[in-house]
Amino acid sequence: MSQRRRRTPGRHGSVRSVPLRTHWLLLTVTVLTLAAALLIQGYTQHLYGTAADEAALSQGPNATVPSAVVHGGPVIDAAADQPRTAAPGPNTIALTFDDGPDPRWTPQILDVLRRFHVHATFFVIGDQVAANPGLTRQILADGNQLGIHTFSHPDLGSLPAWQRTFELREAQLAVAGATGQTSSLLRPPYSSTDDALTDRDWQAVQQAGRQGYLTVLTTQDSEDWRRPGIERIIDNATPAGHQGQIVLMHDAGGDRSQSVAALEQLLPRLQGAGFHFATVSDAVGLPSPMKPARTVDHWQGLALIAVLWSSDRMLGFIGWLLYAAGALSVLRAAAVLVAARRHSRLAGTPWGPPVTQPVSVIVPAYNESAGIEAAVRSLLASDHPVEIIVVDDGSTDGTADLLESLRLPPWVRVIRQRNAGKPAALNTGIGAATCELLVLVDGDTVFEPDAVRMLVQPFADPRVGAVSGNAKVVNRGGLLGRWQHIEYVVGFNLDRRLFDLAQCMPTVPGAVGGFRRSALLGVGGVSEETLAEDTDLTMALCRAGWRVVYEERAKAWTEAPASLGALWKQRYRWCYGTLQAMWKHRGALLQRGPAGRLGRRGLGYLMLFQVLLPLLAPVVDVFAVYGLVFLDPVRILGLWGAFLLLQLLMGWYAFRLDGERPGALWALPLQQFVYRQLMYLVVIQSLCTALAGTRLRWQRMERYGSLRAPAQPAPAPQPTALADAWHDEASAARAGGHR
């Protein structure tokens, strides 16, 4: 990770001159590959039915079908202007099987054919051939013939000409790839006898004829696709006289156990009645339809089989991942709701005697002139004695000058320093503080009058080293503001309640956090090694044995980014810094005690739900579109609705716990279409940046001046009394500390 490299202090650290773009190309290729795999899977498996040919899908006029075809033989050559037909000779049966090959039923049928020395013709579906190439080769090795039954089993008469060509071409390539041969026989799906051809069917037969195919229809349908019983199948397949027949059976498309059992009785019965069995070409006296495939067709066929195999395996793997992700999401929702309920019940339990000792509030400021006055005045309105230290970190917008011109009380100090970065500013403030209890505040944050008092009450427990407050979005008027408001209340705060109970709090937000000075000094102060100094500091405190808790009653208001660009920059820095902190503190995974709880609970939770699951989010979106197009859209919408309902219930409960009006939740469904995608793209870019070792610069968020100090500030402590309190507190701290 990048923190191992030598770092130049300050906000404007070294960066690569050329921004990293390769990961976007990788993401685009990955998504397009997944989309292509889903498209192939949807086309071959879900766009058309692969069930048996249950007779005509539609009836229509047949005025254009030549009389010679309607009353002719079942094998049709439609290439010439005058179509020709052929039929099997007397006492000859061409046994045909449709819809295979099937890994379960086709081997059983081949076994029966071998035992009775019968050869048949198998009209195969291209995607089934690609899934079972070895079985397709076995059909030919046993002396049988292959015919084309299209690639995905559509009704050819209902397709445009280009799609008919595609269906035949891809099926032929699959056969060429699997066997090294091609076939000129075609049986259109859902076809039956010559006199059932419609005008649309005839157009498909003519087009196939021009492409070199002989269309093979049937004269006798066993109707085994109905599964009417073994005896019924035998009766349907038995000729009434001695005229030659092309008999239709199936080796795929459903349960074919009756077909196998009927075949075992049908073959010896017909052989005993004087019939002999032949392939279609032998039955009508035509040359073999099987020809060696061209080299280019063979290799294209192999590539097609490889693509279909890969897509099938990839989608199977991703399917399991999505099931796991869905289960984890539901478990997470249940866990945070249970934790939130328990945490809310414990909220009124006192930590010990009331904490009344004064507090040093440290405000690092860099170009914060838009909101620094509101932030400082809100702290002056606190109902708890405070010392305010503003560290101006080399601002160029007059931040320090503005504060000094306000004639603030003497317990507000402004310290100027050269630009060195937020961690350096915080460390300067920590060094200048006279109180043992510290509150670290961002310069864009306005405190409620009781926020400081609420924030420091957990320090009555000597085990507590830091306290996370409740940061709220102040500029929540627009859609983007509402989305962030929902995220703060539902996402951040629910998680903090869970982390508190699990004693593995990973982050005390920079906007509102309380600390023991001795605890901060014990871990070396605020580190500059990551961009998420608040997360890094919190993890260090946890590993040092301090307990970090959440106090939801300590409320502070902060400005959220008002544009997508600003939001991207903020979340990119947060996410990248969090990844840095996780990597820095990865040793906690193997430690015991509080450090182990942070490692195995806190870091594990962050890795699972803030890194890995967001990486699956693009897959979820692509699958949703896939389901709407190729699967049952009602089911997909139902699943989406159930997931959204779960989110709404979580949102309603979180808003209730935080005392917020739930009206803003109307924007939650819309959050799924823009905000969610932005967040997972942030995670993807952050992870790629971290893996590439690219260093980011500190990025300050644009301020909008929407913060306002409380209208009626609480009475401030008298300066002399506060100074005495500082003196007593500092003396006590020097005498022995607080742990």
XYZ file of C-alpha atoms in Angstrom:
739
model
C 0.000 0.000 0.000
C 1.058 3.565 -0.628
C 1.749 4.503 2.995
C 4.966 2.504 2.813
C 6.445 5.010 0.378
C 8.194 8.122 1.530
C 5.560 10.795 1.952
C 6.015 14.515 1.499
C 4.191 16.325 4.335
C 1.274 18.542 3.582
C -1.893 18.516 1.596
C -0.146 18.756 -1.713
C 1.855 15.558 -1.612
C 3.363 13.949 -4.652
C 1.101 12.421 -7.217
C 1.541 10.792 -10.551
C 1.413 13.292 -13.352
C -0.731 10.934 -15.442
C -3.963 9.804 -13.733
C -4.687 6.113 -13.568
C -7.139 5.098 -16.321
C -6.385 1.421 -16.899
C -8.893 0.281 -14.284
C -11.753 1.982 -16.100
C -10.786 0.114 -19.248
C -10.632 -3.090 -17.212
C -14.022 -2.407 -15.650
C -15.554 -1.630 -19.042
C -14.139 -4.810 -20.567
C -15.325 -6.857 -17.579
C -18.847 -5.463 -17.697
C -19.056 -5.868 -21.467
C -17.765 -9.438 -21.199
C -20.337 -10.217 -18.534
C -23.066 -8.571 -20.603
C -22.009 -10.616 -23.657
C -22.003 -13.824 -21.612
C -25.469 -13.020 -20.280
C -26.693 -12.176 -23.761
C -25.447 -15.504 -25.059
C -26.906 -17.332 -22.087
C -30.221 -15.541 -22.401
C -30.464 -16.148 -26.142
C -29.588 -19.815 -25.962
C -31.402 -20.737 -22.766
C -34.290 -18.373 -22.213
C -35.309 -16.500 -25.347
C -36.917 -19.510 -27.013
C -38.443 -22.658 -25.673
C -36.365 -25.812 -25.937
C -39.244 -28.118 -25.195
C -40.270 -30.754 -27.689
C -42.090 -29.896 -30.881
C -45.612 -29.827 -29.508
C -47.145 -29.342 -32.944
C -47.943 -26.140 -34.745
C -47.410 -22.970 -32.795
C -49.711 -21.110 -35.098
C -51.999 -21.782 -38.011
C -51.953 -19.661 -41.098
C -52.622 -19.604 -44.806
C -50.645 -21.895 -47.106
C -51.481 -20.427 -50.489
C -47.824 -20.149 -51.506
C -46.900 -23.714 -50.550
C -46.658 -25.740 -53.825
C -49.088 -28.591 -54.205
C -46.185 -30.909 -54.975
C -44.834 -30.185 -51.509
C -48.149 -30.404 -49.683
C -48.824 -33.848 -51.193
C -45.197 -34.908 -51.562
C -42.605 -36.675 -49.448
C -41.265 -35.485 -46.083
C -37.759 -34.698 -47.421
C -37.848 -31.401 -49.338
C -35.246 -29.835 -51.615
C -36.449 -26.245 -52.044
C -33.293 -24.859 -53.648
C -34.598 -24.962 -57.200
C -37.526 -23.089 -58.670
C -39.415 -26.365 -58.772
C -39.049 -27.998 -55.327
C -38.523 -31.728 -55.141
C -39.537 -34.152 -52.417
C -38.623 -37.681 -51.465
C -40.041 -40.355 -49.182
C -38.742 -43.615 -47.675
C -39.315 -46.822 -49.580
C -41.758 -49.522 -48.492
C -41.073 -51.248 -45.188
C -38.396 -48.625 -44.403
C -38.451 -46.514 -41.287
C -36.190 -43.538 -40.727
C -36.149 -43.153 -36.966
C -35.429 -39.551 -35.933
C -34.791 -37.911 -32.543
C -35.165 -34.194 -31.851
C -33.934 -31.638 -29.319
C -30.744 -33.334 -28.134
C -28.193 -34.303 -27.298
C -29.114 -34.707 -23.653
C -26.517 -36.059 -21.203
C -29.088 -38.233 -19.464
C -31.424 -39.560 -22.154
C -29.330 -39.604 -25.335
C -26.829 -42.217 -23.995
C -29.741 -44.483 -23.012
C -31.282 -44.196 -26.468
C -27.907 -44.856 -28.124
C -27.554 -47.964 -25.987
C -30.931 -49.286 -27.163
C -30.068 -48.555 -30.813
C -26.746 -50.399 -30.479
C -28.388 -53.469 -28.971
C -30.780 -53.743 -31.903
C -28.234 -52.680 -34.556
C -30.351 -49.724 -35.612
C -29.054 -46.430 -37.014
C -31.069 -43.248 -36.637
C -30.900 -39.544 -37.409
C -30.520 -37.071 -34.551
C -31.642 -33.491 -35.187
C -29.567 -31.580 -32.685
C -29.835 -28.102 -31.161
C -26.653 -26.057 -31.460
C -26.387 -24.963 -27.844
C -26.946 -28.553 -26.713
C -24.143 -29.682 -29.003
C -21.857 -27.038 -27.513
C -22.739 -28.260 -24.023
C -22.229 -31.937 -24.937
C -19.608 -32.171 -27.720
C -18.376 -35.608 -26.669
C -21.894 -37.024 -26.767
C -22.395 -35.528 -30.236
C -19.264 -37.306 -31.452
C -20.558 -40.553 -29.944
C -23.759 -40.281 -31.996
C -21.685 -40.276 -35.191
C -19.282 -42.936 -33.941
C -22.228 -45.330 -33.550
C -23.066 -44.927 -37.243
C -25.933 -42.475 -36.831
C -26.490 -39.229 -38.722
C -26.843 -35.670 -37.507
C -29.259 -33.030 -38.667
C -29.607 -29.381 -37.705
C -32.496 -28.390 -35.428
C -31.397 -24.713 -35.213
C -29.193 -23.197 -32.524
C -31.748 -22.248 -29.864
C -35.010 -23.907 -31.014
C -37.091 -20.953 -32.284
C -39.974 -21.107 -34.731
C -38.111 -20.292 -37.955
C -41.279 -19.084 -39.679
C -41.665 -16.255 -37.174
C -38.074 -14.981 -37.513
C -36.637 -12.407 -39.897
C -34.361 -13.739 -42.618
C -31.132 -12.632 -40.928
C -32.020 -14.457 -37.723
C -32.874 -17.660 -39.589
C -29.428 -17.512 -41.150
C -27.882 -16.897 -37.752
C -29.712 -19.845 -36.190
C -28.615 -22.260 -38.910
C -25.070 -20.918 -39.136
C -24.386 -21.088 -35.398
C -25.873 -24.573 -35.116
C -23.717 -25.731 -37.997
C -20.622 -24.214 -36.414
C -21.366 -26.027 -33.161
C -21.582 -29.336 -35.023
C -18.408 -28.536 -36.975
C -16.547 -27.669 -33.797
C -17.709 -30.768 -31.938
C -17.324 -33.341 -34.733
C -15.279 -31.805 -37.561
C -18.220 -32.456 -39.897
C -21.257 -30.602 -41.192
C -24.747 -31.764 -42.082
C -27.106 -30.688 -44.850
C -30.227 -31.985 -43.087
C -32.579 -29.578 -41.334
C -35.685 -30.070 -39.300
C -37.371 -26.777 -38.347
C -38.577 -26.700 -34.725
C -42.332 -27.094 -34.264
C -42.706 -28.625 -37.722
C -44.754 -31.704 -38.438
C -46.050 -33.018 -41.797
C -45.953 -31.495 -45.294
C -49.603 -30.484 -45.311
C -49.108 -28.467 -42.079
C -46.700 -26.006 -43.717
C -47.872 -22.403 -43.724
C -46.731 -19.588 -45.993
C -44.277 -18.359 -43.341
C -42.941 -21.887 -42.862
C -42.463 -22.241 -46.600
C -40.434 -19.046 -46.724
C -38.128 -20.495 -44.070
C -37.863 -23.795 -45.999
C -37.026 -21.947 -49.214
C -34.359 -19.847 -47.511
C -32.837 -22.984 -45.981
C -32.878 -24.635 -49.400
C -30.950 -21.753 -50.926
C -28.365 -22.211 -48.168
C -27.929 -25.887 -49.076
C -30.248 -27.631 -46.618
C -32.693 -30.448 -47.178
C -35.720 -29.984 -44.940
C -36.827 -33.187 -43.222
C -40.393 -33.260 -41.914
C -42.218 -36.254 -40.435
C -44.912 -38.683 -41.457
C -45.539 -40.333 -38.124
C -45.337 -38.642 -34.716
C -44.914 -40.888 -31.687
C -46.125 -37.973 -29.545
C -43.683 -39.063 -26.875
C -43.397 -35.391 -25.935
C -46.830 -35.728 -24.363
C -45.619 -38.641 -22.195
C -48.879 -40.523 -22.859
C -47.555 -43.893 -21.678
C -45.316 -46.534 -23.204
C -48.038 -48.437 -25.077
C -49.475 -45.258 -26.512
C -46.061 -44.179 -27.823
C -45.579 -47.595 -29.434
C -49.004 -47.425 -31.102
C -48.360 -43.897 -32.406
C -44.989 -44.930 -33.878
C -46.232 -48.158 -35.532
C -47.160 -47.787 -39.256
C -50.665 -48.804 -40.272
C -49.415 -50.526 -43.441
C -46.089 -51.146 -45.111
C -45.478 -47.668 -46.463
C -42.146 -46.099 -45.522
C -42.206 -43.629 -42.657
C -40.120 -40.974 -40.980
C -40.933 -41.410 -37.291
C -40.473 -38.557 -34.831
C -39.239 -39.195 -31.290
C -37.251 -37.117 -28.766
C -34.061 -37.673 -26.837
C -34.231 -34.378 -24.917
C -36.586 -31.595 -23.904
C -37.881 -33.176 -20.720
C -38.350 -36.549 -19.059
C -37.767 -39.135 -21.812
C -37.963 -42.303 -19.704
C -41.130 -43.374 -21.537
C -39.399 -42.799 -24.880
C -36.495 -45.071 -23.888
C -38.800 -47.800 -22.577
C -41.064 -47.598 -25.648
C -38.058 -47.778 -27.988
C -36.889 -51.015 -26.396
C -40.208 -52.642 -27.315
C -40.837 -50.822 -30.601
C -37.626 -51.852 -32.374
C -37.967 -55.644 -32.053
C -41.690 -55.436 -32.755
C -41.237 -53.561 -36.039
C -38.220 -55.653 -37.031
C -40.352 -58.731 -36.486
C -43.067 -57.209 -38.695
C -40.645 -56.919 -41.624
C -39.570 -53.295 -41.273
C -35.952 -52.264 -41.436
C -34.488 -49.079 -40.020
C -32.227 -46.634 -41.827
C -30.945 -43.113 -41.564
C -32.886 -40.427 -43.429
C -30.465 -40.286 -46.365
C -30.374 -44.073 -46.724
C -34.131 -44.320 -46.395
C -34.784 -41.957 -49.329
C -31.750 -42.980 -51.388
C -29.647 -39.801 -51.050
C -25.895 -39.413 -50.569
C -24.678 -38.978 -47.011
C -25.422 -35.469 -45.703
C -22.328 -35.539 -43.479
C -19.323 -33.765 -45.014
C -15.932 -32.785 -43.567
C -16.062 -29.249 -42.213
C -13.774 -26.579 -43.572
C -10.835 -25.833 -41.324
C -12.051 -22.311 -40.656
C -15.516 -23.589 -39.718
C -14.035 -26.199 -37.419
C -11.956 -23.637 -35.538
C -14.813 -21.169 -35.388
C -16.964 -23.943 -34.005
C -14.385 -24.767 -31.368
C -14.270 -21.086 -30.415
C -18.067 -20.989 -30.178
C -18.089 -24.046 -27.931
C -15.382 -22.507 -25.753
C -17.305 -19.241 -25.440
C -20.527 -21.003 -24.522
C -18.751 -23.255 -22.042
C -16.940 -20.320 -20.459
C -20.063 -18.200 -20.203
C -21.978 -21.049 -18.633
C -19.283 -21.707 -16.019
C -18.757 -18.023 -15.338
C -22.443 -17.371 -14.856
C -22.764 -20.385 -12.611
C -19.956 -19.059 -10.419
C -21.386 -15.546 -10.390
C -24.805 -16.946 -9.594
C -23.451 -18.537 -6.416
C -21.716 -15.274 -5.552
C -24.987 -13.395 -5.945
C -26.827 -15.874 -3.747
C -24.112 -15.458 -1.131
C -24.231 -11.665 -1.471
C -28.002 -11.660 -1.088
C -27.843 -13.855 2.002
C -25.118 -11.690 3.534
C -27.099 -8.534 2.825
C -30.155 -9.935 4.570
C -28.060 -11.123 7.515
C -26.407 -7.705 7.733
C -29.798 -5.998 7.749
C -30.995 -8.268 10.535
C -27.790 -7.765 12.529
C -27.787 -3.962 12.338
C -31.484 -3.740 13.202
C -31.101 -5.998 16.237
C -27.970 -4.091 17.290
C -29.702 -0.739 16.809
C -32.619 -1.793 18.978
C -30.323 -3.011 21.745
C -28.113 0.067 21.482
C -31.102 2.393 21.745
C -32.233 0.639 24.922
C -28.791 1.163 26.456
C -28.590 4.819 25.377
C -29.988 6.163 28.650
C -27.688 4.113 30.855
C -25.188 6.477 32.547
C -21.493 5.802 32.085
C -20.781 7.002 35.602
C -20.843 10.339 37.410
C -21.590 13.306 35.102
C -18.494 14.604 33.321
C -18.226 18.340 33.962
C -14.541 19.006 33.388
C -13.723 21.488 30.616
C -12.905 20.392 27.113
C -10.428 21.611 24.516
C -12.047 21.822 21.098
C -9.568 21.697 18.213
C -10.661 23.016 14.828
C -8.181 22.461 11.941
C -8.931 25.012 9.226
C -7.714 25.340 5.678
C -9.556 27.917 3.555
C -12.686 27.598 5.703
C -13.772 31.255 5.603
C -17.225 30.275 4.292
C -18.208 28.386 7.441
C -15.611 28.900 10.164
C -17.541 31.686 11.916
C -20.670 29.552 12.195
C -18.589 26.624 13.463
C -16.826 28.649 16.168
C -19.938 30.492 17.302
C -21.794 27.178 17.648
C -18.997 25.955 19.920
C -19.207 29.161 21.963
C -22.898 28.388 22.440
C -22.085 25.054 24.105
C -23.613 24.413 27.505
C -20.322 22.800 28.567
C -17.096 24.699 29.381
C -14.857 24.671 26.327
C -11.522 25.977 25.168
C -11.524 26.532 21.403
C -8.280 26.210 19.445
C -8.470 27.010 15.723
C -5.341 25.927 13.848
C -5.113 27.825 10.562
C -3.106 25.548 8.288
C -1.762 28.090 5.848
C -5.137 29.279 4.539
C -5.081 31.650 1.586
C -8.658 32.923 1.919
C -8.247 34.911 5.139
C -9.695 32.318 7.500
C -7.504 33.381 10.431
C -7.950 37.083 9.698
C -11.717 36.632 9.739
C -11.669 34.961 13.142
C -9.365 37.562 14.632
C -11.627 40.352 13.408
C -14.647 38.926 15.241
C -13.370 39.971 18.693
C -14.111 36.521 20.124
C -13.684 35.683 23.844
C -10.160 34.991 25.102
C -10.819 31.273 25.372
C -10.882 31.162 21.563
C -7.327 30.955 20.263
C -6.166 31.090 16.679
C -2.863 29.439 15.846
C -1.302 30.065 12.478
C 1.091 27.632 10.801
C 2.455 26.968 7.356
C 0.455 24.542 5.281
C 1.371 21.052 6.519
C -1.842 19.054 6.240
C -4.781 18.257 8.450
C -2.958 15.707 10.650
C -0.234 18.287 11.394
C -2.863 20.896 12.249
C -4.573 18.491 14.616
C -1.280 17.602 16.278
C -0.536 21.301 16.722
C -3.900 21.736 18.421
C -3.362 18.682 20.633
C -0.015 20.062 21.718
C -1.555 23.443 22.571
C -4.574 22.039 24.420
C -4.722 22.471 28.200
C -7.524 19.963 28.858
C -7.367 16.185 29.076
C -10.614 15.770 27.132
C -10.452 16.855 23.515
C -13.066 17.319 20.838
C -11.780 17.305 17.249
C -14.022 19.207 14.853
C -13.950 19.888 11.117
C -14.115 23.509 10.075
C -17.393 22.903 8.235
C -19.300 21.629 11.269
C -21.833 23.337 13.537
C -22.481 21.834 16.970
C -25.768 21.636 18.817
C -25.548 23.485 22.193
C -25.490 20.204 24.143
C -23.295 18.277 21.688
C -20.002 18.727 23.560
C -21.602 17.810 26.883
C -23.189 14.692 25.426
C -20.009 13.763 23.598
C -17.831 13.673 26.731
C -20.185 11.802 29.075
C -18.857 8.327 28.103
C -15.444 9.412 29.414
C -16.818 8.738 32.885
C -15.758 5.192 32.077
C -11.947 5.145 32.280
C -11.794 2.444 29.602
C -13.234 4.794 26.953
C -10.577 6.467 24.840
C -12.720 7.983 22.091
C -16.350 8.789 21.368
C -18.022 9.115 17.979
C -20.719 11.738 17.691
C -23.706 11.922 15.374
C -22.901 13.903 12.233
C -25.901 15.151 10.281
C -26.243 16.698 6.834
C -27.344 20.312 6.925
C -27.809 20.950 3.184
C -30.335 18.212 2.553
C -32.715 20.199 0.357
C -31.876 18.796 -3.083
C -32.007 15.202 -4.263
C -28.267 14.696 -3.769
C -28.512 16.183 -0.283
C -31.408 13.867 0.583
C -29.447 10.854 -0.617
C -26.511 11.779 1.611
C -28.862 12.512 4.493
C -30.286 9.002 4.121
C -26.808 7.520 3.946
C -25.649 9.316 7.099
C -28.704 8.255 9.108
C -29.258 4.755 7.723
C -25.794 3.644 6.686
C -23.275 5.327 8.946
C -25.281 5.551 12.149
C -26.744 2.047 12.056
C -23.270 0.654 11.459
C -21.861 2.696 14.354
C -24.427 1.218 16.724
C -23.382 -2.263 15.607
C -19.684 -1.438 15.934
C -20.266 -0.017 19.409
C -21.920 -3.198 20.672
C -19.265 -5.355 19.003
C -16.502 -3.131 20.476
C -14.798 -2.717 17.114
C -15.508 0.890 16.092
C -13.250 1.581 13.073
C -13.910 5.300 12.643
C -14.636 8.315 14.813
C -15.643 10.906 12.192
C -13.517 14.006 11.887
C -16.641 16.146 12.016
C -17.534 15.273 15.623
C -15.331 13.122 17.843
C -14.172 13.151 21.441
C -10.790 11.841 22.656
C -8.630 11.521 25.738
C -5.477 13.545 25.214
C -3.390 10.918 26.979
C -4.807 8.242 24.645
C -3.887 10.292 21.569
C -0.385 10.947 22.826
C -0.054 7.260 23.638
C -0.526 6.287 19.996
C 1.745 9.045 18.717
C -0.930 11.597 17.855
C -2.612 11.871 14.475
C -0.709 10.030 11.763
C -0.017 11.395 8.276
C 0.359 7.946 6.725
C -3.179 7.715 5.332
C -5.746 10.049 3.818
C -8.343 8.864 6.351
C -6.587 10.190 9.444
C -9.752 9.743 11.528
C -10.035 6.049 10.659
C -6.310 5.477 11.125
C -6.401 7.171 14.538
C -9.466 5.237 15.696
C -7.978 1.905 14.695
C -4.749 2.776 16.497
C -6.708 3.541 19.683
C -8.601 0.252 19.450
C -5.357 -1.664 18.999
C -3.912 0.161 22.017
C -6.697 -1.270 24.179
C -8.999 1.755 24.401
C -12.714 1.360 23.951
C -14.373 3.515 21.292
C -18.129 4.133 21.615
C -20.955 5.915 19.806
C -23.034 8.672 21.393
C -25.983 9.424 19.123
C -27.147 12.347 21.269
C -24.026 14.373 20.422
C -25.308 15.977 17.240
C -23.376 18.185 14.857
C -24.279 19.527 11.444
C -21.950 19.322 8.475
C -22.044 20.412 4.870
C -22.317 17.587 2.350
C -21.040 17.880 -1.223
C -23.593 19.647 -3.418
C -22.453 18.210 -6.757
C -21.642 14.745 -8.044
C -18.085 15.825 -8.775
C -17.528 17.072 -5.245
C -19.151 13.966 -3.811
C -16.879 11.776 -5.933
C -13.759 13.544 -4.637
C -14.855 13.289 -1.016
C -15.857 9.634 -1.124
C -12.820 8.712 -3.209
C -10.566 10.175 -0.505
C -12.578 8.502 2.256
C -12.571 5.103 0.598
C -8.928 5.222 -0.435
C -7.887 6.372 3.027
C -9.955 3.616 4.639
C -8.231 1.025 2.457
C -4.878 2.462 3.525
C -5.870 2.287 7.188
C -7.135 -1.277 6.824
C -3.861 -2.318 5.248
C -1.837 -0.468 7.878
C -3.683 -2.183 10.734
C -4.029 -5.615 9.106
C -1.921 -7.070 11.918
C -4.964 -6.735 14.181
C -6.421 -9.803 12.463
C -3.962 -12.005 14.348
C -4.017 -10.183 17.670
C -6.082 -10.888 20.747
C -8.211 -8.710 22.987
C -9.467 -5.309 21.757
C -7.072 -5.354 18.790
C -8.373 -8.761 17.724
C -11.956 -7.553 17.963
C -11.076 -4.674 15.670
C -9.263 -6.973 13.254
C -11.675 -9.861 13.007
C -14.908 -7.934 13.510
C -14.281 -4.390 12.354
C -11.851 -4.990 9.498
C -13.742 -8.107 8.449
C -16.985 -6.156 8.290
C -15.393 -3.333 6.318
C -13.765 -5.719 3.862
C -16.948 -7.697 3.321
C -19.570 -4.969 3.153
C -17.627 -1.902 2.055
C -15.148 -3.471 -0.367
C -16.160 -6.901 -1.666
C -19.932 -6.479 -1.918
C -19.660 -3.132 -3.745
C -17.395 -4.867 -6.255
C -20.315 -7.190 -7.040
C -22.754 -4.317 -7.476
C -22.112 -3.872 -11.243
C -22.775 -7.586 -11.663
C -26.060 -7.227 -9.796
C -27.137 -4.382 -12.072
C -26.242 -6.284 -15.239
C -28.065 -9.359 -13.927
C -31.137 -7.255 -13.184
C -31.303 -6.089 -16.790
C -30.703 -9.676 -17.922
C -33.565 -10.902 -15.776
C -35.954 -8.254 -17.077
C -35.157 -9.166 -20.692
C -34.746 -12.936 -20.590
C -36.291 -14.201 -17.362
C -39.565 -13.488 -15.622
C -39.719 -9.687 -15.282
C -42.460 -9.954 -12.661
C -40.198 -12.090 -10.497
C -37.231 -9.783 -10.974
C -39.311 -6.733 -10.107
C -40.706 -8.617 -7.125
C -37.196 -9.364 -5.831
C -36.175 -5.758 -6.376
C -39.315 -4.599 -4.586
C -38.614 -6.918 -1.636
C -35.050 -5.628 -1.379
C -36.291 -2.049 -1.559
C -38.919 -2.738 1.097
C -36.199 -4.088 3.384
C -34.192 -0.914 2.825
C -37.238 1.242 3.527
C -37.926 -0.606 6.776
C -34.297 -0.130 7.824
C -34.530 3.524 6.833
C -37.747 4.089 8.738
C -36.316 2.514 11.897
C -33.025 4.420 11.598
C -34.879 7.707 11.115
C -37.040 6.933 14.130
C -33.999 6.250 16.301
C -32.369 9.484 15.160
C -35.527 11.530 15.679
C -35.702 12.405 11.967
C -38.805 12.808 9.880
C -39.137 9.855 7.491
C -40.402 12.020 4.628
C -36.942 12.088 3.023
C -37.175 8.329 2.420
C -39.195 8.962 -0.732
C -35.819 9.526 -2.411
C -34.535 6.079 -1.390
C -35.811 4.191 -4.483
C -34.182 6.768 -6.755
C -30.930 6.229 -4.870
C -30.650 2.837 -6.578
C -30.153 4.362 -10.029
C -27.490 7.054 -9.615
C -26.115 7.320 -6.099
C -25.545 3.597 -5.644
C -23.640 3.328 -8.907
C -21.486 6.301 -7.960
C -20.600 4.720 -4.632
C -19.523 1.376 -6.064
C -17.528 3.101 -8.800
C -15.729 4.990 -6.036
C -14.853 1.695 -4.362
C -13.622 0.229 -7.637
C -11.399 3.199 -8.421
C -10.100 3.380 -4.853
C -9.193 -0.301 -4.838
C -7.479 -0.084 -8.218
C -5.589 3.020 -7.125
C -4.461 1.290 -3.940
C -3.345 -1.842 -5.777
C -1.438 0.271 -8.296
C 0.339 2.146 -5.498
C -0.754 5.542 -6.802
C -0.587 8.324 -4.223
C -3.493 10.723 -3.901
C -3.270 14.291 -2.750
C -5.356 15.682 0.108
C -8.521 17.101 -1.478
C -10.448 19.816 0.283
C -14.195 19.888 -0.292
C -15.753 23.029 -1.698
C -17.694 24.981 0.949
C -21.074 26.532 0.209
C -21.726 28.683 3.289
C -24.925 26.876 4.229
C -23.934 26.491 7.896
C -25.513 28.775 10.472
C -24.713 29.199 14.164
C -27.510 28.513 16.681
C -29.993 31.374 16.790
C -30.042 31.548 20.599
C -26.696 30.491 22.006
C -26.530 29.111 25.515
C -24.829 31.284 28.150
C -21.074 30.875 27.862
C -18.931 30.240 30.961
C -17.190 33.238 32.494
C -13.624 33.570 31.231
C -12.033 33.671 34.675
C -13.928 30.642 35.890
C -13.062 28.798 32.712
C -9.396 29.761 33.039
C -9.360 28.396 36.574
C -10.968 25.206 35.345
C -8.326 24.869 32.627
C -5.588 25.380 35.192
C -7.010 22.735 37.542
C -7.538 20.294 34.694
C -4.022 20.781 33.304
C -2.508 20.339 36.752
C -4.450 17.113 37.284
C -3.378 15.826 33.900
C 0.276 16.531 34.616
C -0.012 14.939 38.046
C -0.976 11.505 36.895
C -3.141 11.349 33.834
C -6.594 9.785 33.591
C -6.056 6.133 32.862
